Amino acid sequence: MEAQFYIAATPIGNLGDISIRTLEILKKVDYIACEDTRKTKILLDKYLINTKLIDCHKFNEKERSGKIISIIKEGKTVAFVSDAGTPLISDPGSVLIKELKKENIKITALPGACAVITFLSLISRDSEEFAFIGFIPRNKQQQFDILDKYKYTNCVFYDSPNRFMNTLQNISDLYGSNKKIAVARELTKVFEEVKEGSVEEIINYYEKNPLKGEIVAMVFAQKENQDIDEVMIIDKIKILHKENFSPKDISRIISKLYGVNKNKIYKMSLETE
Ligand code: SAM
């Protein structure tokens, strides 16, 4: 049985990154529901598709599901696309799917471009495991909490270029400046760029080079056996105490030397005399 509703992935930059099946279905369905009709039209015009459009974005998704359900009940078919990439991946679509499932509507997905998967296919990792957290929160404490939650897993996130330098600084404060990270900008586009290195190297790089466009990044997993050796750290703290370094300086120095969390060392140095 053919689907009544299609979730269709669209390109994340290069308009060539769309499957033949997706193009055929976008041509064949009665309606395409999309986040922004102007953006979707650019893609459709390129492939000479003139299917009727319905706008469906995060602010009207619930109300639009009602309209889409009645269209489908009249025997018509609908495809849903977001502005770019795979719907429901940091994009609308969840509400729609939930409502359509209640009505037993046959749904299928047309796979294709997705920034997180494109990125992961470019980064060599020691383990398959990764956690994708969508857009990283803006708030420093919330960033600490979520990164800490996934510290033993490669942690992938989306971020905006305006906030990314702040995020990098927060990662450095949390894990130390040696923490390994990977960053990709403008995947599949003319200025595609992929960088891997310590958070300090990446900060230095973006202090000298423009940080524009769309960004996906990953904090590499901390190996469990590389947990800090607390006895050794306490020893170092004691030595620095004797030399009259302040807890603030001690945490900065040890965090730099061993790539460990500055706040944790700060607390330890207050407790160590
Ligand atoms: N649904 C999309 C997907 O499948 O990747 C993601 C949509 S989300 C609203 C947009 C964010 O995805 C951007 O802010 C950026 O973080 C990331 N992104 C999208 N396209 C990208 C690209 N070409 N290169 C790097 N990151 C990209």
PDB file of C-alpha atoms and ligand atoms in Angstrom:
ATOM      1  CA  MET A   1       0.000   0.000   0.000  1.00  0.00           C
ATOM      2  CA  GLU A   2       1.320   3.447  -0.867  1.00  0.00           C
ATOM      3  CA  ALA A   3       1.778   6.017   1.863  1.00  0.00           C
ATOM      4  CA  GLN A   4      -0.718   8.807   2.387  1.00  0.00           C
ATOM      5  CA  PHE A   5       1.813  11.090   4.007  1.00  0.00           C
ATOM      6  CA  TYR A   6       5.532  11.441   3.318  1.00  0.00           C
ATOM      7  CA  ILE A   7       8.229  12.977   5.516  1.00  0.00           C
ATOM      8  CA  ALA A   8      10.769  14.134   2.940  1.00  0.00           C
ATOM      9  CA  ALA A   9      14.364  15.212   3.552  1.00  0.00           C
ATOM     10  CA  THR A  10      15.635  18.091   1.424  1.00  0.00           C
ATOM     11  CA  PRO A  11      19.197  19.396   0.824  1.00  0.00           C
ATOM     12  CA  ILE A  12      21.168  21.186   3.582  1.00  0.00           C
ATOM     13  CA  GLY A  13      22.999  23.388   1.096  1.00  0.00           C
ATOM     14  CA  ASN A  14      23.803  21.783  -2.229  1.00  0.00           C
ATOM     15  CA  LEU A  15      20.499  21.511  -4.083  1.00  0.00           C
ATOM     16  CA  GLY A  16      21.747  18.392  -5.863  1.00  0.00           C
ATOM     17  CA  ASP A  17      21.528  16.401  -2.622  1.00  0.00           C
ATOM     18  CA  ILE A  18      18.035  15.009  -3.054  1.00  0.00           C
ATOM     19  CA  SER A  19      17.007  11.518  -4.117  1.00  0.00           C
ATOM     20  CA  ILE A  20      15.262  10.618  -7.361  1.00  0.00           C
ATOM     21  CA  ARG A  21      12.469   8.994  -5.339  1.00  0.00           C
ATOM     22  CA  THR A  22      11.933  12.166  -3.286  1.00  0.00           C
ATOM     23  CA  LEU A  23      11.703  14.290  -6.437  1.00  0.00           C
ATOM     24  CA  GLU A  24       9.222  11.846  -7.985  1.00  0.00           C
ATOM     25  CA  ILE A  25       7.050  11.871  -4.870  1.00  0.00           C
ATOM     26  CA  LEU A  26       7.195  15.655  -4.444  1.00  0.00           C
ATOM     27  CA  LYS A  27       5.918  15.852  -8.034  1.00  0.00           C
ATOM     28  CA  LYS A  28       3.233  13.215  -7.537  1.00  0.00           C
ATOM     29  CA  VAL A  29       1.630  14.198  -4.207  1.00  0.00           C
ATOM     30  CA  ASP A  30      -1.372  16.531  -4.127  1.00  0.00           C
ATOM     31  CA  TYR A  31       0.167  18.913  -1.574  1.00  0.00           C
ATOM     32  CA  ILE A  32       3.525  19.712  -0.042  1.00  0.00           C
ATOM     33  CA  ALA A  33       3.363  21.075   3.494  1.00  0.00           C
ATOM     34  CA  CYS A  34       6.453  23.146   4.226  1.00  0.00           C
ATOM     35  CA  GLU A  35       7.925  25.461   6.866  1.00  0.00           C
ATOM     36  CA  ASP A  36       8.481  28.397   4.565  1.00  0.00           C
ATOM     37  CA  THR A  37       6.862  28.389   1.126  1.00  0.00           C
ATOM     38  CA  ARG A  38       9.472  30.814  -0.305  1.00  0.00           C
ATOM     39  CA  LYS A  39      12.382  28.592   0.700  1.00  0.00           C
ATOM     40  CA  THR A  40      10.757  25.408  -0.553  1.00  0.00           C
ATOM     41  CA  LYS A  41       9.872  27.096  -3.845  1.00  0.00           C
ATOM     42  CA  ILE A  42      13.565  27.618  -4.606  1.00  0.00           C
ATOM     43  CA  LEU A  43      14.076  23.848  -4.502  1.00  0.00           C
ATOM     44  CA  LEU A  44      10.861  23.038  -6.372  1.00  0.00           C
ATOM     45  CA  ASP A  45      11.589  25.561  -9.126  1.00  0.00           C
ATOM     46  CA  LYS A  46      14.977  23.984  -9.725  1.00  0.00           C
ATOM     47  CA  TYR A  47      13.280  20.641 -10.397  1.00  0.00           C
ATOM     48  CA  LEU A  48      10.258  22.094 -12.218  1.00  0.00           C
ATOM     49  CA  ILE A  49       7.841  20.857  -9.576  1.00  0.00           C
ATOM     50  CA  ASN A  50       4.657  22.858  -9.165  1.00  0.00           C
ATOM     51  CA  THR A  51       2.781  20.913  -6.504  1.00  0.00           C
ATOM     52  CA  LYS A  52       0.514  23.078  -4.313  1.00  0.00           C
ATOM     53  CA  LEU A  53       2.059  24.260  -1.054  1.00  0.00           C
ATOM     54  CA  ILE A  54       0.619  24.518   2.460  1.00  0.00           C
ATOM     55  CA  ASP A  55       2.602  26.386   5.093  1.00  0.00           C
ATOM     56  CA  CYS A  56       3.199  24.350   8.235  1.00  0.00           C
ATOM     57  CA  HIS A  57       5.700  25.593  10.800  1.00  0.00           C
ATOM     58  CA  LYS A  58       6.273  25.246  14.517  1.00  0.00           C
ATOM     59  CA  PHE A  59       3.725  27.955  15.340  1.00  0.00           C
ATOM     60  CA  ASN A  60       0.794  26.477  13.392  1.00  0.00           C
ATOM     61  CA  GLU A  61       1.711  22.795  13.235  1.00  0.00           C
ATOM     62  CA  LYS A  62      -1.100  21.573  15.491  1.00  0.00           C
ATOM     63  CA  GLU A  63      -3.769  23.547  13.647  1.00  0.00           C
ATOM     64  CA  ARG A  64      -2.355  22.502  10.263  1.00  0.00           C
ATOM     65  CA  SER A  65      -2.456  18.816  11.212  1.00  0.00           C
ATOM     66  CA  GLY A  66      -6.259  19.085  11.283  1.00  0.00           C
ATOM     67  CA  LYS A  67      -6.274  20.499   7.753  1.00  0.00           C
ATOM     68  CA  ILE A  68      -3.798  17.876   6.512  1.00  0.00           C
ATOM     69  CA  ILE A  69      -5.834  15.044   8.062  1.00  0.00           C
ATOM     70  CA  SER A  70      -9.006  16.188   6.290  1.00  0.00           C
ATOM     71  CA  ILE A  71      -7.144  16.470   2.960  1.00  0.00           C
ATOM     72  CA  ILE A  72      -5.822  12.927   3.379  1.00  0.00           C
ATOM     73  CA  LYS A  73      -9.277  11.658   4.325  1.00  0.00           C
ATOM     74  CA  GLU A  74     -10.535  12.984   0.980  1.00  0.00           C
ATOM     75  CA  GLY A  75      -8.143  10.466  -0.604  1.00  0.00           C
ATOM     76  CA  LYS A  76      -5.306  12.910  -1.337  1.00  0.00           C
ATOM     77  CA  THR A  77      -1.609  12.593  -0.526  1.00  0.00           C
ATOM     78  CA  VAL A  78       0.687  15.058   1.263  1.00  0.00           C
ATOM     79  CA  ALA A  79       4.458  15.366   1.711  1.00  0.00           C
ATOM     80  CA  PHE A  80       6.068  17.405   4.472  1.00  0.00           C
ATOM     81  CA  VAL A  81       9.428  19.151   4.124  1.00  0.00           C
ATOM     82  CA  SER A  82      11.282  21.483   6.476  1.00  0.00           C
ATOM     83  CA  ASP A  83      13.438  24.390   5.281  1.00  0.00           C
ATOM     84  CA  ALA A  84      16.483  22.128   4.958  1.00  0.00           C
ATOM     85  CA  GLY A  85      17.544  18.622   5.908  1.00  0.00           C
ATOM     86  CA  THR A  86      15.464  16.023   7.649  1.00  0.00           C
ATOM     87  CA  PRO A  87      12.202  17.104   9.292  1.00  0.00           C
ATOM     88  CA  LEU A  88      11.910  16.415  13.044  1.00  0.00           C
ATOM     89  CA  ILE A  89      15.699  16.723  13.453  1.00  0.00           C
ATOM     90  CA  SER A  90      15.746  20.092  15.261  1.00  0.00           C
ATOM     91  CA  ASP A  91      12.861  20.924  12.964  1.00  0.00           C
ATOM     92  CA  PRO A  92       9.047  20.727  13.027  1.00  0.00           C
ATOM     93  CA  GLY A  93       7.122  17.573  12.224  1.00  0.00           C
ATOM     94  CA  SER A  94       6.687  15.860  15.603  1.00  0.00           C
ATOM     95  CA  VAL A  95       3.237  17.279  16.291  1.00  0.00           C
ATOM     96  CA  LEU A  96       2.110  16.425  12.782  1.00  0.00           C
ATOM     97  CA  ILE A  97       3.270  12.808  13.037  1.00  0.00           C
ATOM     98  CA  LYS A  98       1.624  12.399  16.441  1.00  0.00           C
ATOM     99  CA  GLU A  99      -1.721  13.657  15.155  1.00  0.00           C
ATOM    100  CA  LEU A 100      -1.550  11.631  11.935  1.00  0.00           C
ATOM    101  CA  LYS A 101      -0.761   8.443  13.843  1.00  0.00           C
ATOM    102  CA  LYS A 102      -3.884   8.908  15.967  1.00  0.00           C
ATOM    103  CA  GLU A 103      -5.833   8.710  12.690  1.00  0.00           C
ATOM    104  CA  ASN A 104      -3.922   5.611  11.488  1.00  0.00           C
ATOM    105  CA  ILE A 105      -2.673   7.463   8.438  1.00  0.00           C
ATOM    106  CA  LYS A 106       0.014   5.573   6.553  1.00  0.00           C
ATOM    107  CA  ILE A 107       3.259   7.530   6.881  1.00  0.00           C
ATOM    108  CA  THR A 108       6.619   6.885   5.321  1.00  0.00           C
ATOM    109  CA  ALA A 109       9.968   8.705   5.324  1.00  0.00           C
ATOM    110  CA  LEU A 110      12.014   9.675   2.300  1.00  0.00           C
ATOM    111  CA  PRO A 111      15.565   9.767   3.646  1.00  0.00           C
ATOM    112  CA  GLY A 112      18.193  12.277   2.618  1.00  0.00           C
ATOM    113  CA  ALA A 113      20.414  15.079   3.834  1.00  0.00           C
ATOM    114  CA  CYS A 114      20.838  15.748   7.524  1.00  0.00           C
ATOM    115  CA  ALA A 115      23.582  17.971   8.971  1.00  0.00           C
ATOM    116  CA  VAL A 116      24.353  15.776  11.980  1.00  0.00           C
ATOM    117  CA  ILE A 117      24.763  12.617   9.886  1.00  0.00           C
ATOM    118  CA  THR A 118      26.742  14.398   7.152  1.00  0.00           C
ATOM    119  CA  PHE A 119      29.042  15.766   9.847  1.00  0.00           C
ATOM    120  CA  LEU A 120      29.516  12.401  11.580  1.00  0.00           C
ATOM    121  CA  SER A 121      30.453  10.805   8.276  1.00  0.00           C
ATOM    122  CA  LEU A 122      33.424  13.216   8.105  1.00  0.00           C
ATOM    123  CA  ILE A 123      34.799  12.747  11.628  1.00  0.00           C
ATOM    124  CA  SER A 124      36.861   9.729  12.614  1.00  0.00           C
ATOM    125  CA  ARG A 125      35.843   8.419  16.017  1.00  0.00           C
ATOM    126  CA  ASP A 126      37.039   5.645  18.314  1.00  0.00           C
ATOM    127  CA  SER A 127      33.497   4.548  18.915  1.00  0.00           C
ATOM    128  CA  GLU A 128      30.203   4.435  17.043  1.00  0.00           C
ATOM    129  CA  GLU A 129      28.400   5.924  20.012  1.00  0.00           C
ATOM    130  CA  PHE A 130      27.174   9.478  19.853  1.00  0.00           C
ATOM    131  CA  ALA A 131      24.565  11.611  21.546  1.00  0.00           C
ATOM    132  CA  PHE A 132      22.829  14.268  19.483  1.00  0.00           C
ATOM    133  CA  ILE A 133      21.402  17.013  21.687  1.00  0.00           C
ATOM    134  CA  GLY A 134      19.953  19.276  18.967  1.00  0.00           C
ATOM    135  CA  PHE A 135      20.682  22.970  19.534  1.00  0.00           C
ATOM    136  CA  ILE A 136      22.924  23.371  22.568  1.00  0.00           C
ATOM    137  CA  PRO A 137      21.267  25.566  25.246  1.00  0.00           C
ATOM    138  CA  ARG A 138      22.473  29.193  25.433  1.00  0.00           C
ATOM    139  CA  ASN A 139      22.909  29.346  29.164  1.00  0.00           C
ATOM    140  CA  LYS A 140      26.357  28.432  30.546  1.00  0.00           C
ATOM    141  CA  GLN A 141      25.044  26.291  33.423  1.00  0.00           C
ATOM    142  CA  GLN A 142      22.649  24.457  31.111  1.00  0.00           C
ATOM    143  CA  GLN A 143      25.539  23.823  28.712  1.00  0.00           C
ATOM    144  CA  PHE A 144      27.619  22.425  31.588  1.00  0.00           C
ATOM    145  CA  ASP A 145      24.758  20.189  32.683  1.00  0.00           C
ATOM    146  CA  ILE A 146      24.068  18.664  29.307  1.00  0.00           C
ATOM    147  CA  LEU A 147      27.733  18.244  28.334  1.00  0.00           C
ATOM    148  CA  ASP A 148      28.435  16.648  31.687  1.00  0.00           C
ATOM    149  CA  LYS A 149      25.480  14.285  31.238  1.00  0.00           C
ATOM    150  CA  TYR A 150      27.029  12.973  27.999  1.00  0.00           C
ATOM    151  CA  LYS A 151      30.700  13.297  28.900  1.00  0.00           C
ATOM    152  CA  TYR A 152      31.489   9.628  28.108  1.00  0.00           C
ATOM    153  CA  THR A 153      29.789   9.830  24.703  1.00  0.00           C
ATOM    154  CA  ASN A 154      30.706  11.825  21.611  1.00  0.00           C
ATOM    155  CA  CYS A 155      28.301  14.710  22.037  1.00  0.00           C
ATOM    156  CA  VAL A 156      27.065  16.368  18.836  1.00  0.00           C
ATOM    157  CA  PHE A 157      25.135  19.626  18.746  1.00  0.00           C
ATOM    158  CA  TYR A 158      23.912  22.454  16.542  1.00  0.00           C
ATOM    159  CA  ASP A 159      24.758  26.053  17.415  1.00  0.00           C
ATOM    160  CA  SER A 160      24.467  29.494  15.896  1.00  0.00           C
ATOM    161  CA  PRO A 161      27.589  31.343  14.679  1.00  0.00           C
ATOM    162  CA  ASN A 162      26.763  34.293  16.998  1.00  0.00           C
ATOM    163  CA  ARG A 163      26.910  32.149  20.104  1.00  0.00           C
ATOM    164  CA  PHE A 164      29.539  29.607  19.113  1.00  0.00           C
ATOM    165  CA  MET A 165      32.610  31.449  20.502  1.00  0.00           C
ATOM    166  CA  ASN A 166      30.853  31.594  23.873  1.00  0.00           C
ATOM    167  CA  THR A 167      30.054  27.906  23.682  1.00  0.00           C
ATOM    168  CA  LEU A 168      33.712  27.134  22.886  1.00  0.00           C
ATOM    169  CA  GLN A 169      34.830  29.155  25.903  1.00  0.00           C
ATOM    170  CA  ASN A 170      32.340  27.307  28.101  1.00  0.00           C
ATOM    171  CA  ILE A 171      33.623  23.942  26.841  1.00  0.00           C
ATOM    172  CA  SER A 172      37.140  25.089  27.714  1.00  0.00           C
ATOM    173  CA  ASP A 173      36.032  26.194  31.192  1.00  0.00           C
ATOM    174  CA  LEU A 174      34.289  22.889  31.752  1.00  0.00           C
ATOM    175  CA  TYR A 175      36.900  20.452  30.447  1.00  0.00           C
ATOM    176  CA  GLY A 176      40.094  22.446  30.122  1.00  0.00           C
ATOM    177  CA  SER A 177      41.601  23.934  26.994  1.00  0.00           C
ATOM    178  CA  ASN A 178      42.965  20.586  25.744  1.00  0.00           C
ATOM    179  CA  LYS A 179      39.553  19.049  25.245  1.00  0.00           C
ATOM    180  CA  LYS A 180      39.232  17.621  21.740  1.00  0.00           C
ATOM    181  CA  ILE A 181      36.397  18.882  19.602  1.00  0.00           C
ATOM    182  CA  ALA A 182      35.317  18.874  15.947  1.00  0.00           C
ATOM    183  CA  VAL A 183      33.474  21.600  14.100  1.00  0.00           C
ATOM    184  CA  ALA A 184      31.916  21.763  10.645  1.00  0.00           C
ATOM    185  CA  ARG A 185      30.623  24.843   8.938  1.00  0.00           C
ATOM    186  CA  GLU A 186      28.550  25.194   5.790  1.00  0.00           C
ATOM    187  CA  LEU A 187      28.442  21.476   4.956  1.00  0.00           C
ATOM    188  CA  THR A 188      27.824  20.700   1.265  1.00  0.00           C
ATOM    189  CA  LYS A 189      28.201  24.411   0.416  1.00  0.00           C
ATOM    190  CA  VAL A 190      30.959  26.389  -1.308  1.00  0.00           C
ATOM    191  CA  PHE A 191      32.673  27.393   1.944  1.00  0.00           C
ATOM    192  CA  GLU A 192      32.432  24.006   3.636  1.00  0.00           C
ATOM    193  CA  GLU A 193      35.004  23.708   6.417  1.00  0.00           C
ATOM    194  CA  VAL A 194      35.745  20.917   8.883  1.00  0.00           C
ATOM    195  CA  LYS A 195      38.158  21.397  11.804  1.00  0.00           C
ATOM    196  CA  GLU A 196      39.321  19.096  14.568  1.00  0.00           C
ATOM    197  CA  GLY A 197      41.593  19.968  17.457  1.00  0.00           C
ATOM    198  CA  SER A 198      41.758  21.119  21.048  1.00  0.00           C
ATOM    199  CA  VAL A 199      39.163  23.675  22.018  1.00  0.00           C
ATOM    200  CA  GLU A 200      42.023  26.160  22.450  1.00  0.00           C
ATOM    201  CA  GLU A 201      43.220  25.584  18.862  1.00  0.00           C
ATOM    202  CA  ILE A 202      39.691  26.006  17.531  1.00  0.00           C
ATOM    203  CA  ILE A 203      39.181  29.247  19.513  1.00  0.00           C
ATOM    204  CA  ASN A 204      42.492  30.584  18.166  1.00  0.00           C
ATOM    205  CA  TYR A 205      41.496  29.636  14.647  1.00  0.00           C
ATOM    206  CA  TYR A 206      38.142  31.415  14.807  1.00  0.00           C
ATOM    207  CA  GLU A 207      39.694  34.486  16.378  1.00  0.00           C
ATOM    208  CA  LYS A 208      41.566  34.879  13.093  1.00  0.00           C
ATOM    209  CA  ASN A 209      39.029  33.500  10.615  1.00  0.00           C
ATOM    210  CA  PRO A 210      35.390  34.368   9.957  1.00  0.00           C
ATOM    211  CA  LEU A 211      32.863  32.347  11.905  1.00  0.00           C
ATOM    212  CA  LYS A 212      29.833  32.555   9.643  1.00  0.00           C
ATOM    213  CA  GLY A 213      27.205  30.193   8.339  1.00  0.00           C
ATOM    214  CA  GLU A 214      25.689  27.027   9.739  1.00  0.00           C
ATOM    215  CA  ILE A 215      27.521  25.071  12.391  1.00  0.00           C
ATOM    216  CA  VAL A 216      27.512  21.556  13.766  1.00  0.00           C
ATOM    217  CA  ALA A 217      30.039  20.500  16.395  1.00  0.00           C
ATOM    218  CA  MET A 218      31.060  17.593  18.581  1.00  0.00           C
ATOM    219  CA  VAL A 219      32.810  17.293  21.924  1.00  0.00           C
ATOM    220  CA  PHE A 220      34.758  14.028  21.849  1.00  0.00           C
ATOM    221  CA  ALA A 221      33.943  11.487  24.536  1.00  0.00           C
ATOM    222  CA  GLN A 222      36.075  11.395  27.635  1.00  0.00           C
ATOM    223  CA  LYS A 223      37.546   7.898  28.001  1.00  0.00           C
ATOM    224  CA  GLU A 224      36.406   6.403  31.294  1.00  0.00           C
ATOM    225  CA  ASN A 225      39.920   5.250  32.134  1.00  0.00           C
ATOM    226  CA  GLN A 226      41.162   8.792  31.562  1.00  0.00           C
ATOM    227  CA  ASP A 227      39.249  10.072  34.553  1.00  0.00           C
ATOM    228  CA  ILE A 228      41.430  12.372  36.574  1.00  0.00           C
ATOM    229  CA  ASP A 229      43.749  10.686  39.011  1.00  0.00           C
ATOM    230  CA  GLU A 230      42.529  12.520  42.111  1.00  0.00           C
ATOM    231  CA  VAL A 231      45.478  11.524  44.292  1.00  0.00           C
ATOM    232  CA  MET A 232      47.941  12.929  41.762  1.00  0.00           C
ATOM    233  CA  ILE A 233      45.868  16.115  41.371  1.00  0.00           C
ATOM    234  CA  ILE A 234      45.663  16.653  45.153  1.00  0.00           C
ATOM    235  CA  ASP A 235      49.437  16.263  45.308  1.00  0.00           C
ATOM    236  CA  LYS A 236      49.873  18.986  42.685  1.00  0.00           C
ATOM    237  CA  ILE A 237      47.375  21.248  44.465  1.00  0.00           C
ATOM    238  CA  LYS A 238      49.364  20.886  47.699  1.00  0.00           C
ATOM    239  CA  ILE A 239      52.600  21.821  45.950  1.00  0.00           C
ATOM    240  CA  LEU A 240      51.024  24.929  44.423  1.00  0.00           C
ATOM    241  CA  HIS A 241      49.429  25.857  47.774  1.00  0.00           C
ATOM    242  CA  LYS A 242      52.857  25.780  49.367  1.00  0.00           C
ATOM    243  CA  GLU A 243      54.065  28.170  46.685  1.00  0.00           C
ATOM    244  CA  ASN A 244      51.206  30.529  47.686  1.00  0.00           C
ATOM    245  CA  PHE A 245      49.202  30.214  44.477  1.00  0.00           C
ATOM    246  CA  SER A 246      45.551  31.191  44.917  1.00  0.00           C
ATOM    247  CA  PRO A 247      42.780  28.587  44.372  1.00  0.00           C
ATOM    248  CA  LYS A 248      41.863  30.499  41.201  1.00  0.00           C
ATOM    249  CA  ASP A 249      45.416  30.243  39.811  1.00  0.00           C
ATOM    250  CA  ILE A 250      45.715  26.623  40.900  1.00  0.00           C
ATOM    251  CA  SER A 251      42.528  25.675  39.068  1.00  0.00           C
ATOM    252  CA  ARG A 252      43.674  27.542  35.953  1.00  0.00           C
ATOM    253  CA  ILE A 253      47.130  25.940  35.928  1.00  0.00           C
ATOM    254  CA  ILE A 254      45.983  22.382  36.626  1.00  0.00           C
ATOM    255  CA  SER A 255      43.093  22.636  34.216  1.00  0.00           C
ATOM    256  CA  LYS A 256      45.539  23.762  31.480  1.00  0.00           C
ATOM    257  CA  LEU A 257      48.103  21.073  32.281  1.00  0.00           C
ATOM    258  CA  TYR A 258      45.759  18.112  32.604  1.00  0.00           C
ATOM    259  CA  GLY A 259      42.741  19.215  30.574  1.00  0.00           C
ATOM    260  CA  VAL A 260      40.338  18.818  33.503  1.00  0.00           C
ATOM    261  CA  ASN A 261      37.392  20.837  34.751  1.00  0.00           C
ATOM    262  CA  LYS A 262      38.520  24.154  36.243  1.00  0.00           C
ATOM    263  CA  ASN A 263      35.567  24.387  38.654  1.00  0.00           C
ATOM    264  CA  LYS A 264      36.223  20.919  40.010  1.00  0.00           C
ATOM    265  CA  ILE A 265      39.890  21.762  40.671  1.00  0.00           C
ATOM    266  CA  TYR A 266      38.876  25.059  42.238  1.00  0.00           C
ATOM    267  CA  LYS A 267      36.612  23.223  44.714  1.00  0.00           C
ATOM    268  CA  MET A 268      39.327  20.633  45.401  1.00  0.00           C
ATOM    269  CA  SER A 269      41.896  23.357  46.045  1.00  0.00           C
ATOM    270  CA  LEU A 270      39.574  25.059  48.567  1.00  0.00           C
ATOM    271  CA  GLU A 271      39.252  21.749  50.371  1.00  0.00           C
ATOM    272  CA  THR A 272      42.979  20.934  50.228  1.00  0.00           C
ATOM    273  CA  GLU A 273      45.396  22.676  52.539  1.00  0.00           C
TER     274      GLU A 273
HETATM  275  N1  SAM B   1      16.680  19.377  10.002  1.00  0.00           N
HETATM  276  C1  SAM B   1      18.006  19.854   9.769  1.00  0.00           C
HETATM  277  C2  SAM B   1      18.935  18.655   9.590  1.00  0.00           C
HETATM  278  O1  SAM B   1      18.485  17.613   9.172  1.00  0.00           O
HETATM  279  O2  SAM B   1      20.128  18.810   9.843  1.00  0.00           O
HETATM  280  C3  SAM B   1      18.468  20.790  10.878  1.00  0.00           C
HETATM  281  C4  SAM B   1      17.593  21.990  11.012  1.00  0.00           C
HETATM  282  S1  SAM B   1      18.101  23.115  12.252  1.00  0.00           S
HETATM  283  C5  SAM B   1      16.771  24.245  12.247  1.00  0.00           C
HETATM  284  C6  SAM B   1      19.325  24.059  11.464  1.00  0.00           C
HETATM  285  C7  SAM B   1      20.710  23.844  12.065  1.00  0.00           C
HETATM  286  O3  SAM B   1      21.286  22.657  11.533  1.00  0.00           O
HETATM  287  C8  SAM B   1      21.694  24.946  11.718  1.00  0.00           C
HETATM  288  O4  SAM B   1      21.578  26.049  12.592  1.00  0.00           O
HETATM  289  C9  SAM B   1      23.021  24.237  11.887  1.00  0.00           C
HETATM  290  O5  SAM B   1      23.367  24.143  13.242  1.00  0.00           O
HETATM  291  C10 SAM B   1      22.676  22.840  11.349  1.00  0.00           C
HETATM  292  N2  SAM B   1      22.934  22.798   9.895  1.00  0.00           N
HETATM  293  C11 SAM B   1      22.017  22.823   8.916  1.00  0.00           C
HETATM  294  N3  SAM B   1      22.621  22.817   7.706  1.00  0.00           N
HETATM  295  C12 SAM B   1      23.947  22.803   7.946  1.00  0.00           C
HETATM  296  C13 SAM B   1      25.100  22.816   7.110  1.00  0.00           C
HETATM  297  N4  SAM B   1      24.991  22.855   5.778  1.00  0.00           N
HETATM  298  N5  SAM B   1      26.320  22.783   7.702  1.00  0.00           N
HETATM  299  C14 SAM B   1      26.439  22.755   9.041  1.00  0.00           C
HETATM  300  N6  SAM B   1      25.389  22.745   9.881  1.00  0.00           N
HETATM  301  C15 SAM B   1      24.154  22.775   9.342  1.00  0.00           C
END
